[in-house]
Short mmCIF file of C-alpha atoms in Angstrom, two decimals:
data_model
loop_
_atom_site.label_atom_id
_atom_site.label_comp_id
_atom_site.label_asym_id
_atom_site.label_seq_id
_atom_site.Cartn_x
_atom_site.Cartn_y
_atom_site.Cartn_z
CA UNK A 1 64.83 7.85 75.31
CA UNK A 2 61.03 7.65 74.96
CA UNK A 3 61.10 9.59 71.69
CA UNK A 4 63.53 7.13 70.09
CA UNK A 5 61.27 4.17 71.10
CA UNK A 6 58.19 5.73 69.47
CA UNK A 7 60.06 6.40 66.22
CA UNK A 8 61.26 2.83 66.10
CA UNK A 9 57.74 1.61 66.70
CA UNK A 10 56.44 3.68 63.74
CA UNK A 11 59.18 2.33 61.50
CA UNK A 12 58.29 -1.25 62.45
CA UNK A 13 54.58 -0.65 61.79
CA UNK A 14 55.35 0.85 58.36
CA UNK A 15 57.54 -2.08 57.39
CA UNK A 16 54.86 -4.54 58.52
CA UNK A 17 52.19 -2.73 56.39
CA UNK A 18 54.45 -2.79 53.30
CA UNK A 19 55.06 -6.50 53.76
CA UNK A 20 51.34 -7.23 53.99
CA UNK A 21 50.67 -5.29 50.77
CA UNK A 22 53.46 -7.15 48.97
CA UNK A 23 52.11 -10.53 50.08
CA UNK A 24 48.63 -9.61 48.87
CA UNK A 25 49.91 -8.68 45.40
CA UNK A 26 51.93 -11.88 45.01
CA UNK A 27 48.90 -14.00 46.02
CA UNK A 28 46.84 -12.61 43.08
CA UNK A 29 44.33 -10.80 45.28
CA UNK A 30 44.88 -7.39 43.62
CA UNK A 31 47.15 -6.86 40.63
CA UNK A 32 48.05 -3.55 39.10
CA UNK A 33 44.94 -3.66 36.84
CA UNK A 34 42.58 -5.04 39.47
CA UNK A 35 40.57 -3.19 42.12
CA UNK A 36 41.71 -3.37 45.66
CA UNK A 37 39.67 -5.62 47.97
CA UNK A 38 36.54 -3.93 49.18
CA UNK A 39 36.56 -1.32 46.35
CA UNK A 40 34.16 -1.81 43.44
CA UNK A 41 34.56 -0.35 39.95
CA UNK A 42 32.12 2.46 39.04
CA UNK A 43 29.23 1.50 36.75
CA UNK A 44 29.97 2.35 33.08
CA UNK A 45 28.01 5.26 31.65
CA UNK A 46 25.84 4.16 28.73
CA UNK A 47 24.08 6.76 26.59
CA UNK A 48 20.49 5.94 25.67
CA UNK A 49 19.58 6.20 21.96
CA UNK A 50 17.36 9.10 21.05
CA UNK A 51 13.69 8.40 20.44
CA UNK A 52 12.92 7.98 16.73
CA UNK A 53 11.18 10.94 15.16
CA UNK A 54 8.11 10.47 12.98
CA UNK A 55 8.75 10.29 9.24
CA UNK A 56 7.96 13.31 7.12
CA UNK A 57 6.37 11.04 4.50
CA UNK A 58 2.67 10.28 4.51
CA UNK A 59 0.54 7.52 3.09
CA UNK A 60 -1.25 8.05 -0.20
CA UNK A 61 -4.28 6.01 0.83
CA UNK A 62 -7.54 7.63 -0.18
CA UNK A 63 -10.42 7.31 2.29
CA UNK A 64 -12.85 6.90 -0.58
CA UNK A 65 -11.23 3.75 -1.99
CA UNK A 66 -8.83 2.43 0.65
CA UNK A 67 -6.38 1.46 -2.11
CA UNK A 68 -2.87 2.75 -1.52
CA UNK A 69 -0.83 0.41 -3.70
CA UNK A 70 2.20 2.02 -5.33
CA UNK A 71 1.81 3.03 -8.92
CA UNK A 72 3.78 0.64 -11.16
CA UNK A 73 7.08 2.09 -12.33
CA UNK A 74 6.53 5.55 -10.84
CA UNK A 75 8.45 7.18 -8.01
CA UNK A 76 7.11 9.81 -5.62
CA UNK A 77 9.33 12.43 -7.27
CA UNK A 78 7.96 11.66 -10.72
CA UNK A 79 4.40 11.79 -9.41
CA UNK A 80 4.94 15.23 -7.90
CA UNK A 81 6.85 16.65 -10.87
CA UNK A 82 4.77 15.49 -13.81
CA UNK A 83 1.97 13.17 -14.96
CA UNK A 84 1.11 10.58 -12.29
CA UNK A 85 1.73 7.64 -14.62
CA UNK A 86 2.38 6.69 -18.23
CA UNK A 87 -0.95 6.37 -20.03
CA UNK A 88 -2.71 6.93 -23.33
CA UNK A 89 -6.17 6.64 -24.86
CA UNK A 90 -5.59 3.31 -26.65
CA UNK A 91 -7.46 0.12 -25.61
CA UNK A 92 -5.99 -1.72 -22.60
CA UNK A 93 -6.46 -5.51 -22.53
CA UNK A 94 -5.48 -8.49 -20.36
CA UNK A 95 -6.49 -12.15 -20.50
CA UNK A 96 -7.79 -14.06 -17.47
CA UNK A 97 -5.04 -16.15 -15.87
CA UNK A 98 -4.78 -19.04 -13.43
CA UNK A 99 -5.29 -22.79 -13.35
CA UNK A 100 -8.78 -24.27 -13.40
CA UNK A 101 -12.08 -22.48 -13.59
CA UNK A 102 -12.65 -19.16 -11.89
CA UNK A 103 -16.04 -17.78 -10.91
CA UNK A 104 -15.88 -14.15 -9.86
CA UNK A 105 -18.52 -11.47 -9.43
CA UNK A 106 -18.17 -7.73 -8.99
CA UNK A 107 -19.25 -7.02 -5.41
CA UNK A 108 -18.62 -3.27 -5.27
CA UNK A 109 -17.62 -0.30 -7.44
CA UNK A 110 -15.81 2.62 -5.81
CA UNK A 111 -14.49 5.92 -7.10
CA UNK A 112 -12.35 8.67 -5.58
CA UNK A 113 -10.20 11.59 -6.66
CA UNK A 114 -6.41 11.35 -6.25
CA UNK A 115 -3.65 13.79 -7.06
CA UNK A 116 -3.98 14.45 -10.83
CA UNK A 117 -6.23 11.43 -11.56
CA UNK A 118 -9.52 9.73 -10.64
CA UNK A 119 -9.51 6.08 -9.57
CA UNK A 120 -12.35 3.62 -10.16
CA UNK A 121 -12.05 0.29 -8.33
CA UNK A 122 -13.98 -2.88 -9.16
CA UNK A 123 -13.97 -5.29 -6.20
CA UNK A 124 -14.34 -8.97 -7.12
CA UNK A 125 -14.98 -12.09 -5.07
CA UNK A 126 -16.08 -15.69 -5.66
CA UNK A 127 -14.64 -19.15 -6.22
CA UNK A 128 -11.53 -20.43 -7.99
CA UNK A 129 -7.88 -19.39 -8.01
CA UNK A 130 -7.72 -17.51 -11.30
CA UNK A 131 -7.46 -13.79 -11.99
CA UNK A 132 -9.84 -11.74 -14.09
CA UNK A 133 -9.00 -10.16 -17.43
CA UNK A 134 -10.33 -7.00 -19.03
CA UNK A 135 -10.77 -4.88 -22.11
CA UNK A 136 -11.05 -1.16 -21.46
CA UNK A 137 -11.50 1.22 -24.39
CA UNK A 138 -13.22 4.37 -25.56
CA UNK A 139 -16.43 3.78 -27.57
CA UNK A 140 -18.66 6.08 -29.57
CA UNK A 141 -21.87 4.77 -27.98
CA UNK A 142 -22.67 2.73 -24.88
CA UNK A 143 -24.78 -0.35 -25.66
CA UNK A 144 -25.88 -3.38 -23.66
CA UNK A 145 -24.40 -6.77 -24.48
CA UNK A 146 -26.91 -9.11 -26.06
CA UNK A 147 -29.77 -6.67 -26.66
CA UNK A 148 -27.68 -3.88 -28.20
CA UNK A 149 -29.89 -1.27 -26.54
CA UNK A 150 -28.36 2.16 -26.03
CA UNK A 151 -27.25 3.10 -22.53
CA UNK A 152 -27.30 6.72 -21.46
CA UNK A 153 -24.00 7.85 -19.92
CA UNK A 154 -23.27 11.38 -18.71
CA UNK A 155 -19.93 12.45 -20.23
CA UNK A 156 -18.33 13.86 -23.34
CA UNK A 157 -16.45 10.59 -23.85
CA UNK A 158 -17.41 7.02 -22.88
CA UNK A 159 -14.88 4.54 -21.49
CA UNK A 160 -16.17 0.98 -21.69
CA UNK A 161 -14.90 -1.46 -19.03
CA UNK A 162 -15.44 -5.15 -19.82
CA UNK A 163 -14.19 -7.62 -17.19
CA UNK A 164 -13.66 -11.24 -18.32
CA UNK A 165 -13.47 -14.37 -16.19
CA UNK A 166 -16.58 -13.37 -14.27
CA UNK A 167 -19.70 -15.40 -13.47
CA UNK A 168 -23.28 -15.01 -12.36
CA UNK A 169 -23.91 -14.98 -8.59
CA UNK A 170 -25.26 -18.56 -8.59
CA UNK A 171 -21.83 -19.81 -9.72
CA UNK A 172 -19.61 -17.38 -7.84
CA UNK A 173 -21.47 -17.81 -4.56
CA UNK A 174 -21.40 -14.06 -3.78
CA UNK A 175 -23.92 -11.29 -4.31
CA UNK A 176 -23.30 -9.08 -7.33
CA UNK A 177 -22.99 -5.32 -6.95
CA UNK A 178 -26.58 -4.02 -6.83
CA UNK A 179 -25.88 -0.48 -7.98
CA UNK A 180 -26.46 0.90 -11.44
CA UNK A 181 -25.53 4.59 -11.64
CA UNK A 182 -22.92 6.41 -9.58
CA UNK A 183 -22.40 10.16 -10.01
CA UNK A 184 -19.43 11.14 -7.79
CA UNK A 185 -19.41 14.74 -6.60
CA UNK A 186 -15.67 15.13 -5.89
CA UNK A 187 -14.00 13.83 -9.07
CA UNK A 188 -12.57 15.79 -11.98
CA UNK A 189 -12.40 13.32 -14.87
CA UNK A 190 -15.12 10.75 -14.13
CA UNK A 191 -18.64 12.22 -14.35
CA UNK A 192 -20.63 9.03 -14.00
CA UNK A 193 -20.28 5.25 -13.66
CA UNK A 194 -23.01 3.10 -15.18
CA UNK A 195 -22.79 -0.57 -14.11
CA UNK A 196 -24.49 -3.06 -16.45
CA UNK A 197 -24.09 -6.40 -14.62
CA UNK A 198 -22.84 -9.78 -15.88
CA UNK A 199 -23.65 -11.32 -19.26
CA UNK A 200 -22.19 -14.57 -20.67
CA UNK A 201 -18.79 -14.44 -18.94
CA UNK A 202 -18.32 -10.67 -19.05
CA UNK A 203 -19.19 -7.86 -16.66
CA UNK A 204 -19.58 -4.42 -18.24
CA UNK A 205 -19.58 -0.87 -16.95
CA UNK A 206 -19.34 2.50 -18.65
CA UNK A 207 -17.43 5.52 -17.37
CA UNK A 208 -18.60 8.94 -18.51
CA UNK A 209 -15.47 11.09 -18.95
CA UNK A 210 -15.50 14.89 -18.81
CA UNK A 211 -13.99 17.04 -21.60
CA UNK A 212 -13.35 14.26 -24.08
CA UNK A 213 -10.96 11.31 -24.08
CA UNK A 214 -8.41 11.38 -21.28
CA UNK A 215 -5.38 9.05 -20.88
CA UNK A 216 -6.04 6.05 -18.65
CA UNK A 217 -4.43 2.87 -17.41
CA UNK A 218 -5.71 -0.45 -15.95
CA UNK A 219 -4.07 -2.88 -13.54
CA UNK A 220 -4.86 -5.69 -11.10
CA UNK A 221 -4.52 -5.69 -7.32
CA UNK A 222 -4.83 -8.88 -5.26
CA UNK A 223 -5.75 -9.95 -1.72
CA UNK A 224 -8.51 -8.97 -2.23
CA UNK A 225 -8.96 -9.04 -6.00
CA UNK A 226 -9.52 -5.63 -7.57
CA UNK A 227 -9.36 -4.23 -11.09
CA UNK A 228 -8.32 -0.57 -11.02
CA UNK A 229 -8.95 2.03 -13.72
CA UNK A 230 -7.10 5.34 -13.33
CA UNK A 231 -8.15 8.29 -15.52
CA UNK A 232 -5.84 11.29 -15.62
CA UNK A 233 -7.14 14.79 -14.91
#
């Protein structure tokens, strides 16, 4: 008799538990896609992105000049495979540009060897918003403007650099480059740079080039203003 009572009690308890679960589902406390009360979902596993690896490329900046601007119209592949840029030995000219008057002076002249060419940089500073011009060409003899006196330049060929749109220091407000002769020890094409100062709107320098006339190119860099002369090896 006691055994039958305990079985009936278990059946009643089971029915009561089923009823409670059914009521909970119908009241919206835990649907088929929802967690049961008191049970939280596990935190999702998120993979962290890998740390970026350093690029295999390296800057082309030269410590001697600090000028690492890309070469116009030349890719890295072309630079490695052949001549570093398109150039020849013909005169290279450009007119000064900009609105209003411009008073610039050369404040420094720098030279350094790069891969397959030497680079000479003329730093300019002063007043006005214009840009300098230039005429760069090979000459048979280096002579001073005005006096016509010969200038001695060490090199088998002489590349004359004449910068236009320049002014004397009193007008530009900056001190002009005080150097005169620069003989770099680590260049291949440029033997010597002879700076001849400003005269009547033009600033002149002569580059002594080793082993005769070599192809060159000239271009302008800004912020700060620089005129760059590259001479191929």
